[in-house]
Coordinates of N, CA and C in Angstrom, one line a residue:
M165 N 85.8 17.6 109.1 CA 86.9 17.1 109.7 C 87.1 18.6 110.7
D166 N 87.0 18.9 111.6 CA 87.3 20.5 112.9 C 88.2 20.4 112.8
F167 N 89.5 20.8 112.6 CA 91.0 21.2 113.3 C 90.6 21.5 114.3
K168 N 90.3 22.5 114.8 CA 90.7 24.2 115.7 C 90.0 22.2 117.1
L169 N 88.6 21.3 117.3 CA 88.7 20.0 117.9 C 90.2 19.2 118.0
F170 N 90.0 18.5 116.5 CA 91.5 17.7 116.4 C 93.1 18.7 116.7
F171 N 93.0 20.0 117.4 CA 93.8 20.5 117.6 C 94.2 20.1 119.2
L172 N 93.1 20.3 119.6 CA 92.6 20.6 121.1 C 93.1 18.6 121.6
A173 N 92.1 17.7 120.9 CA 92.5 16.9 121.3 C 93.7 15.7 121.0
T174 N 94.7 16.2 120.4 CA 96.1 16.0 120.5 C 96.7 16.5 121.4
A175 N 96.4 17.7 121.7 CA 97.2 18.8 122.8 C 96.5 17.7 124.4
F176 N 95.7 17.6 124.3 CA 95.1 16.7 125.4 C 95.5 15.8 125.5
L177 N 95.9 14.6 124.8 CA 96.7 13.0 124.5 C 98.0 13.3 124.9
S178 N 98.4 14.3 124.2 CA 99.7 14.2 124.9 C 100.5 14.7 125.4
V179 N 99.5 15.1 126.6 CA 99.2 16.3 128.4 C 99.0 14.5 128.9
G180 N 98.2 14.1 127.9 CA 97.7 13.2 129.3 C 98.8 12.1 129.2
L181 N 99.5 11.3 128.2 CA 100.0 10.6 128.0 C 101.5 10.6 129.1
F182 N 102.4 11.7 128.3 CA 102.9 12.2 129.1 C 102.6 12.4 130.7
M183 N 101.7 12.7 131.7 CA 101.4 12.5 132.7 C 100.9 11.3 133.2
F184 N 100.3 10.3 132.3 CA 100.2 9.0 132.8 C 101.9 8.0 133.3
F185 N 102.7 8.4 132.3 CA 104.2 7.8 132.3 C 104.9 8.7 133.8
D186 N 104.7 9.8 133.6 CA 105.6 10.3 135.0 C 104.2 9.8 136.1
V187 N 103.1 8.7 136.4 CA 102.9 9.1 137.3 C 103.5 7.2 137.6
K188 N 103.6 6.8 136.2 CA 104.3 5.7 135.8 C 105.8 5.5 137.2
K189 N 106.1 6.3 136.6 CA 107.8 6.0 137.2 C 108.7 7.0 138.6
R190 N 107.2 7.3 138.4 CA 107.6 7.3 140.7 C 106.7 6.9 141.4
R191 N 107.4 6.6 142.2 CA 106.9 6.5 143.5 C 106.2 7.2 144.5
A192 N 105.1 6.7 145.8 CA 104.4 7.4 146.5 C 105.0 7.5 147.6
A193 N 105.1 8.4 148.7 CA 106.1 8.3 149.2 C 105.9 7.6 150.6
S194 N 106.3 6.5 150.9 CA 106.2 5.5 152.1 C 107.7 5.0 152.6
D195 N 107.4 3.5 153.5 CA 108.8 2.9 153.9 C 109.8 3.2 153.5
K196 N 109.7 2.6 152.2 CA 109.6 2.0 150.7 C 111.3 2.7 150.6
T197 N 110.2 4.4 149.9 CA 111.3 5.4 149.6 C 111.7 6.3 150.6
D198 N 111.6 5.7 152.0 CA 112.1 6.9 153.1 C 111.1 7.7 152.8
W199 N 110.0 8.0 153.1 CA 109.3 8.7 152.6 C 109.1 10.4 152.8
N200 N 110.6 9.8 150.8 CA 110.2 10.8 149.8 C 109.4 10.4 148.8
G201 N 108.9 11.3 148.2 CA 107.7 11.4 146.6 C 105.8 12.2 147.8
Q202 N 105.4 11.7 146.5 CA 104.8 12.8 147.2 C 103.7 11.5 148.0
S203 N 102.3 12.2 148.2 CA 101.4 11.7 149.4 C 101.0 10.7 148.8
M204 N 99.9 10.1 149.2 CA 99.3 8.5 148.0 C 97.9 10.1 148.0
P205 N 97.8 10.8 148.1 CA 96.2 11.1 147.7 C 96.8 12.1 146.8
Q206 N 98.3 13.0 146.0 CA 98.4 13.4 144.7 C 98.9 12.5 144.8
Y207 N 99.7 11.4 144.8 CA 100.0 10.6 143.1 C 98.7 10.3 143.4
I208 N 97.2 10.0 143.6 CA 95.8 9.1 143.5 C 95.7 10.4 142.2
Q209 N 95.7 11.7 142.8 CA 94.7 13.0 142.0 C 95.6 12.9 140.9
F210 N 96.8 13.0 140.8 CA 97.1 13.3 139.5 C 97.3 11.9 138.6
G211 N 97.0 10.7 138.7 CA 96.5 9.7 137.9 C 95.6 10.1 137.8
I212 N 94.2 10.6 138.5 CA 93.5 10.6 137.9 C 93.3 11.7 136.9
I213 N 94.0 12.7 136.8 CA 93.6 13.5 135.8 C 94.2 13.7 134.7
A214 N 95.5 12.4 135.4 CA 96.4 11.8 133.4 C 94.8 11.0 132.6
I215 N 94.4 10.5 133.3 CA 93.6 9.7 132.7 C 92.4 10.3 132.4
L216 N 91.8 10.8 133.0 CA 89.9 11.9 132.7 C 91.1 12.9 131.3
S217 N 92.1 12.9 131.3 CA 92.6 14.1 130.2 C 92.8 13.0 128.6
I218 N 93.3 12.0 129.0 CA 93.6 11.5 128.2 C 91.8 10.4 127.2
I219 N 91.2 10.2 127.9 CA 89.1 10.2 127.8 C 88.9 11.8 127.3
V220 N 89.2 12.7 127.3 CA 88.8 14.4 127.2 C 89.5 13.6 125.9
G221 N 90.7 13.8 125.9 CA 91.6 13.7 124.2 C 90.9 13.3 123.2
G222 N 90.4 11.7 124.0 CA 90.0 10.4 122.5 C 89.0 11.3 122.4
V223 N 87.5 11.6 123.5 CA 86.3 12.2 122.6 C 86.7 12.8 121.9
L224 N 87.3 14.3 122.0 CA 87.7 15.6 121.7 C 87.6 15.1 119.5
L225 N 88.6 13.9 120.4 CA 89.0 13.7 118.7 C 88.1 12.5 117.3
M226 N 88.0 11.7 118.6 CA 86.4 11.1 118.0 C 85.5 12.6 116.9
E227 N 85.2 13.3 117.7 CA 84.1 13.9 117.7 C 84.8 15.4 116.1
S228 N 85.6 15.6 116.6 CA 86.9 15.8 115.3 C 86.7 15.7 114.2
L229 N 86.4 13.6 114.1 CA 86.3 12.9 113.3 C 85.3 13.3 112.2
V230 N 84.2 13.2 113.1 CA 82.9 13.4 113.0 C 82.6 14.3 112.3
M231 N 83.0 15.6 112.8 CA 82.5 16.5 111.8 C 83.1 17.3 110.8

């Protein structure tokens, strides 16, 4: 077990999950929110980065357990 990869994976997973739950509770700017909030491209980009960091964390976790 590679501890360096394990802790790196844990960091990616935790940051990704925090970002994902933050995206879920936010709302994009629209008529309903009186144009307060993030623009739609920023909202989508933040969500994609959150999902990618969760995926990278999962892959690194599997890799650390195999070694």
